[in-house]
Every structure is written in C-alpha cells, then in structure tokens.
mmCIF file of C-alpha atoms in Angstrom:
data_model
loop_
_atom_site.group_PDB
_atom_site.id
_atom_site.type_symbol
_atom_site.label_atom_id
_atom_site.label_comp_id
_atom_site.label_asym_id
_atom_site.label_seq_id
_atom_site.Cartn_x
_atom_site.Cartn_y
_atom_site.Cartn_z
ATOM 1 C CA MET C 215 97.564 353.700 -72.635
ATOM 2 C CA VAL C 216 93.890 354.156 -71.732
ATOM 3 C CA LYS C 217 91.777 351.095 -72.538
ATOM 4 C CA GLN C 218 88.330 351.470 -74.081
ATOM 5 C CA ILE C 219 85.704 349.482 -72.156
ATOM 6 C CA ALA C 220 82.129 348.849 -73.284
ATOM 7 C CA ILE C 221 79.312 347.699 -71.026
ATOM 8 C CA ILE C 222 76.182 346.405 -72.756
ATOM 9 C CA GLY C 223 73.244 346.617 -70.369
ATOM 10 C CA GLY C 224 72.467 349.224 -67.720
ATOM 11 C CA GLY C 225 70.689 347.099 -65.138
ATOM 12 C CA ILE C 226 71.975 346.165 -61.721
ATOM 13 C CA ILE C 227 75.169 344.460 -62.988
ATOM 14 C CA GLY C 228 75.975 346.973 -65.713
ATOM 15 C CA ALA C 229 75.374 350.043 -63.552
ATOM 16 C CA THR C 230 77.426 348.686 -60.648
ATOM 17 C CA THR C 231 80.268 347.657 -62.960
ATOM 18 C CA ALA C 232 80.267 351.129 -64.499
ATOM 19 C CA PHE C 233 80.420 352.800 -61.100
ATOM 20 C CA TYR C 234 83.265 350.629 -59.842
ATOM 21 C CA LEU C 235 85.226 351.091 -63.075
ATOM 22 C CA SER C 236 85.024 354.818 -62.345
ATOM 23 C CA ASP C 237 85.814 354.517 -58.631
ATOM 24 C CA LEU C 238 88.247 351.675 -57.904
ATOM 25 C CA GLN C 239 92.007 352.030 -58.037
ATOM 26 C CA GLY C 240 93.190 352.061 -61.660
ATOM 27 C CA ASN C 241 90.086 353.813 -63.011
ATOM 28 C CA GLU C 242 92.307 356.434 -64.672
ATOM 29 C CA ASN C 243 93.492 353.729 -67.084
ATOM 30 C CA VAL C 244 90.066 353.057 -68.624
ATOM 31 C CA GLN C 245 87.442 354.974 -70.565
ATOM 32 C CA VAL C 246 84.017 353.385 -70.078
ATOM 33 C CA THR C 247 80.938 353.601 -72.294
ATOM 34 C CA LEU C 248 77.704 351.992 -71.121
ATOM 35 C CA PHE C 249 75.008 351.193 -73.692
ATOM 36 C CA ASP C 250 71.411 350.590 -72.621
ATOM 37 C CA ASP C 251 67.947 351.237 -74.071
ATOM 38 C CA ASP C 252 65.974 350.458 -70.844
ATOM 39 C CA THR C 253 63.442 348.157 -72.571
ATOM 40 C CA GLY C 254 61.943 345.631 -70.140
ATOM 41 C CA GLN C 255 64.808 345.996 -67.697
ATOM 42 C CA ALA C 256 64.080 343.995 -64.560
ATOM 43 C CA THR C 257 66.046 346.309 -62.259
ATOM 44 C CA LYS C 258 64.178 349.496 -63.103
ATOM 45 C CA ALA C 259 60.819 347.756 -62.660
ATOM 46 C CA ALA C 260 61.817 346.239 -59.334
ATOM 47 C CA SER C 261 61.689 347.027 -55.659
ATOM 48 C CA GLY C 262 63.052 344.427 -53.308
ATOM 49 C CA ILE C 263 64.556 343.244 -50.056
ATOM 50 C CA ILE C 264 68.245 342.682 -49.309
ATOM 51 C CA SER C 265 68.158 339.939 -46.681
ATOM 52 C CA PRO C 266 69.443 336.588 -48.000
ATOM 53 C CA TRP C 267 70.569 335.000 -44.747
ATOM 54 C CA LEU C 268 67.397 333.032 -43.885
ATOM 55 C CA SER C 269 66.523 331.978 -47.424
ATOM 56 C CA LYS C 270 65.205 328.461 -48.018
ATOM 57 C CA ARG C 271 67.606 328.059 -50.940
ATOM 58 C CA ARG C 272 70.370 325.538 -50.235
ATOM 59 C CA ASN C 273 72.650 326.256 -53.196
ATOM 60 C CA LYS C 274 75.979 326.929 -51.473
ATOM 61 C CA ARG C 275 77.437 329.014 -54.304
ATOM 62 C CA TRP C 276 74.282 331.120 -54.485
ATOM 63 C CA TYR C 277 74.335 331.703 -50.735
ATOM 64 C CA ALA C 278 78.022 332.673 -50.734
ATOM 65 C CA LEU C 279 77.366 335.157 -53.557
ATOM 66 C CA ALA C 280 74.211 336.580 -51.966
ATOM 67 C CA LYS C 281 75.942 336.881 -48.588
ATOM 68 C CA ARG C 282 78.824 338.819 -50.159
ATOM 69 C CA GLY C 283 76.303 340.946 -52.036
ATOM 70 C CA ALA C 284 74.482 341.926 -48.853
ATOM 71 C CA GLU C 285 77.812 342.723 -47.154
ATOM 72 C CA LEU C 286 78.850 344.962 -50.060
ATOM 73 C CA TYR C 287 75.805 347.234 -49.967
ATOM 74 C CA PRO C 288 76.738 349.568 -47.077
ATOM 75 C CA GLU C 289 80.163 350.158 -48.659
ATOM 76 C CA LEU C 290 78.652 350.763 -52.107
ATOM 77 C CA VAL C 291 75.965 353.102 -50.773
ATOM 78 C CA LYS C 292 78.606 355.148 -48.954
ATOM 79 C CA ALA C 293 81.047 355.225 -51.880
ATOM 80 C CA ALA C 294 78.354 356.286 -54.376
ATOM 81 C CA GLN C 295 76.570 358.588 -51.876
ATOM 82 C CA LEU C 296 73.211 356.972 -52.593
ATOM 83 C CA SER C 297 70.056 358.353 -50.984
ATOM 84 C CA ASP C 298 67.553 356.446 -48.863
ATOM 85 C CA ARG C 299 65.202 356.627 -51.863
ATOM 86 C CA ALA C 300 67.540 354.085 -53.470
ATOM 87 C CA TYR C 301 68.544 351.963 -50.465
ATOM 88 C CA GLN C 302 67.751 351.952 -46.765
ATOM 89 C CA GLN C 303 68.661 349.517 -44.023
ATOM 90 C CA SER C 304 65.221 349.081 -42.506
ATOM 91 C CA GLY C 305 65.417 345.608 -41.001
ATOM 92 C CA THR C 306 63.529 342.588 -42.281
ATOM 93 C CA ILE C 307 60.805 340.479 -40.686
ATOM 94 C CA VAL C 308 60.866 336.878 -41.952
ATOM 95 C CA THR C 309 57.845 334.643 -41.302
ATOM 96 C CA ARG C 310 56.960 330.965 -41.325
ATOM 97 C CA LYS C 311 53.460 329.485 -41.294
ATOM 98 C CA SER C 312 54.362 326.935 -38.605
ATOM 99 C CA HIS C 313 55.495 328.067 -35.155
ATOM 100 C CA ASP C 314 57.879 325.108 -34.943
ATOM 101 C CA ASP C 315 59.388 326.060 -38.313
ATOM 102 C CA LEU C 316 59.832 329.617 -37.104
ATOM 103 C CA LEU C 317 61.645 328.427 -33.959
ATOM 104 C CA ALA C 318 63.909 326.213 -36.047
ATOM 105 C CA LEU C 319 64.680 329.178 -38.318
ATOM 106 C CA TYR C 320 65.420 331.376 -35.325
ATOM 107 C CA HIS C 321 67.925 328.837 -33.989
ATOM 108 C CA GLU C 322 69.516 328.748 -37.462
ATOM 109 C CA ALA C 323 69.721 332.554 -37.394
ATOM 110 C CA GLU C 324 71.396 332.490 -33.972
ATOM 111 C CA ILE C 325 74.119 330.249 -35.406
ATOM 112 C CA LYS C 326 74.593 332.268 -38.592
ATOM 113 C CA ILE C 327 74.820 335.604 -36.811
ATOM 114 C CA GLN C 328 77.927 334.452 -34.960
ATOM 115 C CA HIS C 329 79.943 334.632 -38.200
ATOM 116 C CA THR C 330 77.775 336.992 -40.302
ATOM 117 C CA SER C 331 78.084 340.484 -38.877
ATOM 118 C CA ALA C 332 76.032 342.038 -41.715
ATOM 119 C CA MET C 333 72.916 340.402 -40.252
ATOM 120 C CA GLY C 334 73.049 342.816 -37.323
ATOM 121 C CA ASN C 335 70.750 341.710 -34.514
ATOM 122 C CA VAL C 336 68.175 338.907 -34.610
ATOM 123 C CA GLU C 337 64.968 338.874 -32.549
ATOM 124 C CA LEU C 338 62.064 336.449 -32.273
ATOM 125 C CA LEU C 339 58.826 338.495 -32.390
ATOM 126 C CA ASP C 340 55.279 337.533 -31.497
ATOM 127 C CA ALA C 341 52.407 338.803 -33.640
ATOM 128 C CA ASP C 342 51.726 341.778 -31.368
ATOM 129 C CA GLU C 343 55.318 342.970 -31.637
ATOM 130 C CA VAL C 344 55.310 342.547 -35.436
ATOM 131 C CA GLN C 345 52.147 344.652 -35.578
ATOM 132 C CA ARG C 346 53.745 347.314 -33.369
ATOM 133 C CA ARG C 347 56.723 347.592 -35.701
ATOM 134 C CA MET C 348 54.566 347.472 -38.834
ATOM 135 C CA PRO C 349 51.397 349.330 -37.781
ATOM 136 C CA LEU C 350 49.916 349.146 -41.284
ATOM 137 C CA LEU C 351 49.291 345.408 -40.701
ATOM 138 C CA THR C 352 45.870 344.286 -39.443
ATOM 139 C CA ASN C 353 46.633 340.527 -39.468
ATOM 140 C CA ALA C 354 50.220 340.396 -38.286
ATOM 141 C CA PRO C 355 52.046 337.049 -38.133
ATOM 142 C CA GLU C 356 54.854 336.146 -35.740
ATOM 143 C CA GLY C 357 58.285 336.467 -37.230
ATOM 144 C CA ILE C 358 62.036 336.907 -36.942
ATOM 145 C CA PHE C 359 63.484 340.411 -37.141
ATOM 146 C CA VAL C 360 66.900 340.761 -38.805
ATOM 147 C CA SER C 361 68.188 344.301 -38.294
ATOM 148 C CA GLY C 362 70.695 344.148 -41.169
ATOM 149 C CA GLY C 363 67.981 343.670 -43.775
ATOM 150 C CA ALA C 364 67.254 346.489 -46.210
ATOM 151 C CA ARG C 365 64.883 347.697 -48.889
ATOM 152 C CA ILE C 366 65.923 348.867 -52.333
ATOM 153 C CA ASP C 367 64.211 350.665 -55.176
ATOM 154 C CA GLY C 368 65.772 349.380 -58.391
ATOM 155 C CA ALA C 369 65.006 352.401 -60.573
ATOM 156 C CA ASN C 370 66.362 354.939 -58.091
ATOM 157 C CA PHE C 371 69.358 352.742 -57.312
ATOM 158 C CA VAL C 372 70.441 352.416 -60.945
ATOM 159 C CA THR C 373 69.692 356.053 -61.774
ATOM 160 C CA GLU C 374 71.727 357.381 -58.851
ATOM 161 C CA LEU C 375 74.567 354.933 -59.440
ATOM 162 C CA LEU C 376 74.889 355.896 -63.115
ATOM 163 C CA THR C 377 74.703 359.584 -62.229
ATOM 164 C CA ARG C 378 77.736 359.108 -59.967
ATOM 165 C CA ALA C 379 79.502 357.110 -62.679
ATOM 166 C CA GLU C 380 78.871 359.843 -65.263
ATOM 167 C CA GLN C 381 80.286 362.414 -62.853
ATOM 168 C CA ASN C 382 83.404 360.231 -62.802
ATOM 169 C CA ASN C 383 83.694 360.316 -66.610
ATOM 170 C CA VAL C 384 81.669 357.236 -67.631
ATOM 171 C CA GLN C 385 79.710 357.828 -70.835
ATOM 172 C CA VAL C 386 76.121 356.528 -70.867
ATOM 173 C CA SER C 387 74.579 356.018 -74.295
ATOM 174 C CA HIS C 388 70.829 355.334 -74.375
ATOM 175 C CA GLN C 389 70.698 353.074 -77.403
ATOM 176 C CA ARG C 390 70.438 349.414 -78.283
ATOM 177 C CA VAL C 391 73.673 348.037 -79.730
ATOM 178 C CA SER C 392 74.546 344.655 -81.184
ATOM 179 C CA LEU C 393 77.711 342.642 -81.584
ATOM 180 C CA THR C 394 79.164 341.669 -84.931
ATOM 181 C CA ALA C 395 80.927 338.417 -85.752
ATOM 182 C CA ASP C 396 84.352 340.043 -85.289
ATOM 183 C CA GLY C 397 83.441 341.365 -81.827
ATOM 184 C CA SER C 398 82.766 344.979 -82.799
ATOM 185 C CA LEU C 399 79.738 346.872 -81.505
ATOM 186 C CA GLU C 400 77.226 348.097 -84.056
ATOM 187 C CA THR C 401 76.112 351.500 -82.771
ATOM 188 C CA HIS C 402 74.032 354.379 -84.135
ATOM 189 C CA ASP C 403 77.322 355.938 -85.241
ATOM 190 C CA GLY C 404 78.572 352.794 -86.958
ATOM 191 C CA PRO C 405 80.808 349.924 -85.755
ATOM 192 C CA ARG C 406 83.152 350.512 -82.814
ATOM 193 C CA LYS C 407 85.944 348.370 -81.411
ATOM 194 C CA PHE C 408 86.646 348.136 -77.686
ATOM 195 C CA ASP C 409 89.516 346.591 -75.769
ATOM 196 C CA ARG C 410 87.161 344.822 -73.355
ATOM 197 C CA VAL C 411 83.405 344.242 -73.486
ATOM 198 C CA ILE C 412 81.147 343.398 -70.540
ATOM 199 C CA ILE C 413 77.795 341.868 -71.450
ATOM 200 C CA ALA C 414 75.031 342.236 -68.865
ATOM 201 C CA THR C 415 71.858 342.135 -70.938
ATOM 202 C CA GLY C 416 69.812 339.894 -68.657
ATOM 203 C CA ALA C 417 67.110 337.894 -70.369
ATOM 204 C CA TRP C 418 68.282 339.239 -73.747
ATOM 205 C CA MET C 419 71.786 337.767 -73.385
ATOM 206 C CA HIS C 420 70.969 334.890 -75.737
ATOM 207 C CA GLU C 421 70.249 337.396 -78.516
ATOM 208 C CA THR C 422 73.299 339.506 -77.627
ATOM 209 C CA LEU C 423 75.776 336.625 -77.913
ATOM 210 C CA GLN C 424 74.412 334.931 -81.028
ATOM 211 C CA PRO C 425 76.593 336.951 -83.469
ATOM 212 C CA LEU C 426 79.638 335.483 -81.718
ATOM 213 C CA GLY C 427 78.327 331.978 -82.399
ATOM 214 C CA LEU C 428 77.373 331.386 -78.764
ATOM 215 C CA ASN C 429 74.120 329.994 -77.359
ATOM 216 C CA ILE C 430 73.639 331.049 -73.763
ATOM 217 C CA LYS C 431 71.208 329.076 -71.613
ATOM 218 C CA VAL C 432 69.029 331.808 -70.108
ATOM 219 C CA ARG C 433 65.259 332.151 -70.241
ATOM 220 C CA PRO C 434 62.972 335.109 -69.570
ATOM 221 C CA GLN C 435 60.677 335.278 -66.573
ATOM 222 C CA LYS C 436 58.052 337.975 -66.193
ATOM 223 C CA GLY C 437 57.831 339.777 -62.873
ATOM 224 C CA GLN C 438 54.992 342.107 -61.897
ATOM 225 C CA LEU C 439 54.435 344.146 -58.756
ATOM 226 C CA ILE C 440 51.998 346.772 -57.544
ATOM 227 C CA ASP C 441 52.363 350.054 -55.649
ATOM 228 C CA ILE C 442 49.742 350.927 -53.051
ATOM 229 C CA THR C 443 49.410 354.319 -51.354
ATOM 230 C CA ILE C 444 48.477 354.322 -47.665
ATOM 231 C CA ASN C 445 47.811 357.519 -45.705
ATOM 232 C CA MET C 446 49.289 357.020 -42.226
ATOM 233 C CA PRO C 447 52.344 359.326 -42.222
ATOM 234 C CA ASN C 448 52.689 359.695 -38.434
ATOM 235 C CA ARG C 449 53.345 355.975 -37.955
ATOM 236 C CA TRP C 450 55.058 355.123 -41.215
ATOM 237 C CA LYS C 451 58.669 356.311 -41.174
ATOM 238 C CA ASP C 452 61.457 353.710 -41.291
ATOM 239 C CA MET C 453 59.131 350.717 -41.076
ATOM 240 C CA PRO C 454 60.788 347.306 -41.624
ATOM 241 C CA VAL C 455 60.016 345.153 -44.646
ATOM 242 C CA MET C 456 58.416 341.717 -44.434
ATOM 243 C CA MET C 457 59.153 338.447 -46.239
ATOM 244 C CA PRO C 458 56.119 336.213 -45.622
ATOM 245 C CA GLU C 459 56.550 332.507 -46.341
ATOM 246 C CA SER C 460 55.172 331.548 -49.783
ATOM 247 C CA MET C 461 53.602 334.991 -50.241
ATOM 248 C CA SER C 462 54.477 338.310 -51.863
ATOM 249 C CA ASP C 463 56.977 340.568 -50.106
ATOM 250 C CA ILE C 464 55.548 343.552 -48.200
ATOM 251 C CA ILE C 465 57.838 346.566 -48.756
ATOM 252 C CA PRO C 466 56.921 349.935 -47.202
ATOM 253 C CA PHE C 467 58.823 352.983 -48.476
ATOM 254 C CA ASN C 468 58.907 356.272 -46.572
ATOM 255 C CA GLY C 469 56.114 358.586 -47.674
ATOM 256 C CA GLY C 470 53.275 356.071 -47.618
ATOM 257 C CA LYS C 471 54.148 353.887 -50.624
ATOM 258 C CA LEU C 472 53.695 350.152 -50.150
ATOM 259 C CA VAL C 473 55.147 347.748 -52.747
ATOM 260 C CA ILE C 474 53.751 344.208 -53.101
ATOM 261 C CA GLY C 475 55.504 341.649 -55.245
ATOM 262 C CA ALA C 476 56.726 340.241 -57.320
ATOM 263 C CA THR C 477 55.249 337.515 -59.514
ATOM 264 C CA HIS C 478 57.254 334.709 -61.179
ATOM 265 C CA GLU C 479 55.768 333.904 -64.606
ATOM 266 C CA ASN C 480 57.703 331.518 -66.818
ATOM 267 C CA ASP C 481 55.461 331.324 -69.883
ATOM 268 C CA GLU C 482 55.083 335.008 -70.797
ATOM 269 C CA GLY C 483 58.305 335.443 -72.797
ATOM 270 C CA PHE C 484 59.160 339.130 -73.183
ATOM 271 C CA ASP C 485 55.597 340.397 -72.846
ATOM 272 C CA LEU C 486 55.578 343.562 -70.730
ATOM 273 C CA THR C 487 51.794 343.952 -70.591
ATOM 274 C CA PRO C 488 50.434 344.268 -67.030
ATOM 275 C CA LYS C 489 47.988 341.426 -66.361
ATOM 276 C CA ALA C 490 44.728 341.786 -64.434
ATOM 277 C CA ALA C 491 45.126 338.315 -62.908
ATOM 278 C CA ALA C 492 48.547 339.211 -61.499
ATOM 279 C CA ARG C 493 47.230 342.496 -60.138
ATOM 280 C CA LYS C 494 44.380 340.650 -58.432
ATOM 281 C CA GLN C 495 46.683 338.016 -56.900
ATOM 282 C CA LEU C 496 49.175 340.577 -55.619
ATOM 283 C CA PHE C 497 46.382 342.621 -54.066
ATOM 284 C CA LYS C 498 44.958 339.468 -52.470
ATOM 285 C CA ASN C 499 48.383 338.669 -51.013
ATOM 286 C CA ALA C 500 48.518 342.150 -49.504
ATOM 287 C CA GLN C 501 44.996 341.804 -48.064
ATOM 288 C CA ALA C 502 46.049 338.651 -46.218
ATOM 289 C CA PHE C 503 47.993 340.956 -43.873
ATOM 290 C CA ILE C 504 46.208 344.298 -44.397
ATOM 291 C CA ASP C 505 42.493 343.562 -44.714
ATOM 292 C CA ASN C 506 41.296 347.182 -44.899
ATOM 293 C CA LEU C 507 42.890 347.883 -48.287
ATOM 294 C CA SER C 508 40.882 349.038 -51.283
ATOM 295 C CA GLU C 509 41.855 348.428 -54.910
ATOM 296 C CA SER C 510 41.465 352.176 -55.471
ATOM 297 C CA GLN C 511 44.701 352.553 -53.453
ATOM 298 C CA ILE C 512 46.719 350.796 -56.179
ATOM 299 C CA THR C 513 48.621 353.615 -57.887
ATOM 300 C CA ASP C 514 50.949 351.732 -60.218
ATOM 301 C CA MET C 515 51.795 348.318 -61.652
ATOM 302 C CA ARG C 516 55.305 347.646 -62.907
ATOM 303 C CA VAL C 517 56.522 344.870 -65.200
ATOM 304 C CA GLY C 518 60.026 343.623 -65.923
ATOM 305 C CA THR C 519 61.752 340.594 -67.417
ATOM 306 C CA ARG C 520 64.238 338.615 -65.332
ATOM 307 C CA ALA C 521 66.800 336.154 -66.657
ATOM 308 C CA TYR C 522 66.842 332.632 -65.242
ATOM 309 C CA THR C 523 69.155 329.665 -65.757
ATOM 310 C CA ASP C 524 68.127 326.017 -65.653
ATOM 311 C CA ASP C 525 69.755 325.592 -62.234
ATOM 312 C CA PHE C 526 68.390 328.929 -60.921
ATOM 313 C CA ALA C 527 71.936 330.181 -60.296
ATOM 314 C CA PRO C 528 73.638 333.426 -61.381
ATOM 315 C CA PHE C 529 76.847 333.177 -63.381
ATOM 316 C CA PHE C 530 79.707 335.472 -64.333
ATOM 317 C CA GLY C 531 83.193 335.329 -65.770
ATOM 318 C CA VAL C 532 85.227 335.416 -68.954
ATOM 319 C CA VAL C 533 83.591 334.072 -72.110
ATOM 320 C CA PRO C 534 85.352 330.840 -73.150
ATOM 321 C CA MET C 535 87.752 331.349 -76.078
ATOM 322 C CA LEU C 536 87.012 335.111 -76.057
ATOM 323 C CA PRO C 537 89.191 336.576 -73.282
ATOM 324 C CA ASN C 538 88.219 340.177 -74.038
ATOM 325 C CA PHE C 539 84.565 339.469 -73.274
ATOM 326 C CA LEU C 540 83.113 339.108 -69.776
ATOM 327 C CA ILE C 541 79.516 338.315 -68.909
ATOM 328 C CA GLY C 542 77.272 338.287 -65.873
ATOM 329 C CA GLY C 543 73.649 337.245 -65.668
ATOM 330 C CA GLY C 544 71.029 334.659 -64.816
ATOM 331 C CA LEU C 545 70.187 336.557 -61.635
ATOM 332 C CA GLY C 546 66.567 335.467 -61.326
ATOM 333 C CA SER C 547 64.625 336.894 -58.396
ATOM 334 C CA SER C 548 67.775 337.557 -56.339
ATOM 335 C CA GLY C 549 69.180 340.090 -58.783
ATOM 336 C CA LEU C 550 69.003 343.083 -56.464
ATOM 337 C CA THR C 551 71.108 341.139 -53.942
ATOM 338 C CA THR C 552 73.612 339.397 -56.221
ATOM 339 C CA GLY C 553 73.942 341.915 -59.067
ATOM 340 C CA PRO C 554 76.175 344.506 -57.362
ATOM 341 C CA ILE C 555 78.770 342.032 -56.121
ATOM 342 C CA ILE C 556 79.004 340.549 -59.626
ATOM 343 C CA GLY C 557 79.532 344.075 -60.976
ATOM 344 C CA TYR C 558 82.263 344.620 -58.396
ATOM 345 C CA PHE C 559 84.020 341.375 -59.359
ATOM 346 C CA LEU C 560 83.849 342.201 -63.087
ATOM 347 C CA ALA C 561 85.243 345.699 -62.522
ATOM 348 C CA GLN C 562 88.113 344.264 -60.472
ATOM 349 C CA ALA C 563 88.925 341.877 -63.314
ATOM 350 C CA ILE C 564 89.024 344.726 -65.850
ATOM 351 C CA LEU C 565 91.211 346.942 -63.647
ATOM 352 C CA GLY C 566 93.605 344.152 -62.712
ATOM 353 C CA GLY C 567 92.847 344.263 -59.017
ATOM 354 C CA PRO C 568 93.125 341.307 -56.609
ATOM 355 C CA LEU C 569 90.535 338.669 -57.494
ATOM 356 C CA ASP C 570 88.538 336.360 -55.246
ATOM 357 C CA ASP C 571 88.248 332.688 -56.095
ATOM 358 C CA TRP C 572 85.146 332.989 -58.290
ATOM 359 C CA SER C 573 84.512 329.232 -58.203
ATOM 360 C CA GLN C 574 83.053 329.617 -54.702
ATOM 361 C CA TYR C 575 80.327 331.863 -56.145
ATOM 362 C CA THR C 576 79.571 330.560 -59.633
ATOM 363 C CA LYS C 577 79.928 327.555 -61.869
ATOM 364 C CA PRO C 578 82.122 328.081 -64.956
ATOM 365 C CA VAL C 579 80.540 330.236 -67.647
ATOM 366 C CA SER C 580 80.923 327.278 -70.051
ATOM 367 C CA ARG C 581 78.240 325.477 -67.985
ATOM 368 C CA TYR C 582 75.677 327.957 -69.362
ATOM 369 C CA ILE C 583 76.742 327.906 -73.012
ATOM 370 C CA VAL C 584 75.454 325.309 -75.453
#
C-alpha cells in the first residue's frame, strides 16, 4: 500500500527530503506532497559557502553533522543533476587576522585532511597568491586554500532540486497549510490526513506545532546580503570563495556577480524589510578587500529569516509521543551545509532504510520542546 507523505516547508531540508523520497530505494511505496508558500524562506534568500572543516565552532555534534553534509553534496548534485548555477566546487580561502593563528589553523587542517577526504587539498597562501587566485581583490589577506570548498546559491539549489523531485512524481503545492489538533493538515481544499508528516518550517516551526500542543524552542534571526556586479569577465571564471575572519563572506559567482553576507540580526523578528544600515555595513565589509567598489554596483539586497536554537545547534528526529511526525530545523547560519544531510536522514527514516546513529549529530528532539 502506498503511504501518503506530507512535507511542510520547501526550504533546504524540505526540498532535499522531497528529492530523496523520490529517488532512494523504496520511493515507489510513497506519494509525497510538499507544501510551501515561500514567505521569508532563508534558503531562497541565501547564497553561501560549503566548507565547515576549519570552523571555529567546537560543538562536536554540529561538526559531525556539517562534515557529513559537506561530504553528501557531490553525491546529491550528481543524483539530482544540479547545474553549477546551484552548486559549484570552487575551493575556499579561509583567513585569520593573526599570522600565528593562520599557521595554527593550517597545522589543524593538515591533521584533519588525513581522515577527511572531502577537504581535497590544503595550501597555505601568502597575500600575493590569494590576490592571484581572486583578482577582484585589491587588499588581499594571506589565507588557507581548501580545494573541497564550494559555493551554493540557495534559490537555484532549491528550485532545481524540487524540479527533479516533481519529475519523479512529487507534488509541490504553493500554499500555506496548518496542522489541526488531530494531526490533519488544513489546506485550501479542506483538511487532509497523511500517514507521515515532516515539518521543516524553519523559524515558523513554533507556530506550526502549536496546534499539536507543542512549544518548540526556536527563534527567528534576520539575515541580509547584497549582490554586487563587477565587470571583469576575462579573469573571473571559477574563482574561489573567501571566508574572512569576523567579516562577511566574499562569494563570486560566474558571470560577474559578487555576493557579500550575511548579517545576523536577533532583534528583528520576522521583518523582511531591507535595512540601509545593513546594506552599508555589508558594503563596508566588501570594501575592506576590494577598495575600488562603488555603491552603484549593488544590484540587489536579499532578506531571509533563519531559525536558531538556544544552543545554536540544529536538531531533527521523531516528535515525542507523535511517531508519525518528524521534524528538522534550528539550522542557523549553517543551514546550507547541514540542511541536505538532515533531509537525507529524514527520507531514510520514512522509507525504512538503514539509519545512522542520530545521537552523534543531534540532541534529542525533546531537548528543544518546552
């Protein structure tokens, strides 16, 4: 008997779960409907860097999850036939303000690379070499190049992933739905019952789960970024991305688009209004490395709302006392890295495939419910 599966939320977790439910072994036993209205979605407003290996974060579960997420990407990109507009392994340049700190980080990278093949190659670069590899820079810092790093465009990634899922018989419904007390979904066509429900509504998860009598501990965080157009096509193609210490990421995309961001604003709630102060700060961060920029080159400003937990850690699993409901969220600023592997795990659980020990990646879901 074919089981009816609902996914609420079409961001990075929801879209990846939908694709894997249409692609993994056992997909013929499920019919999947994904509901999403796009409002404020962090993924579609985001561009980012997939390169978690030299992060300053010391949360072991987070690192294990992010590491698995980075390892998954090449397989996912191949399986879903995603274009380089969505994802491209460009290499990442990581910086530190202190030369001694950079050397210490390089030695750490040399150790990690011995058992982390997804990192690729690691090189210590002086400022001249960084500038050669990123010729748009006028004030290049020294850095560490990690060849396995990649850039991702959230909107293109999700759009292409859901297109593949729809081709594999997933239904995508562009509407906002709500749960009822008995676990049904209230849709535009009336209430519907599903055998399993996956909730991936990000910062809105608190609102989503309230009808079930659950209080989830997530909070919204506003993220803003800017797009800058630079005309230097002959020297632009396949440029690496840069993660400067305590500054905005520098993310060149083929074609002359440069993305700077993103902000982390905890007191803005669900406000999606672009702010002049954020635009100014992001542009200033870009000018620290590219001093010949003009504000007239800013072509777009995007705004999204991330979900954060009080311990800054993602979570996923079965909802306590409600075995037909699974959730995944609290991704914070690492959502583009950790979201797909969570979607993969959730799809495996639905299809009855072999499961990893999730406790190495996340605390119990009950930890995030009041």
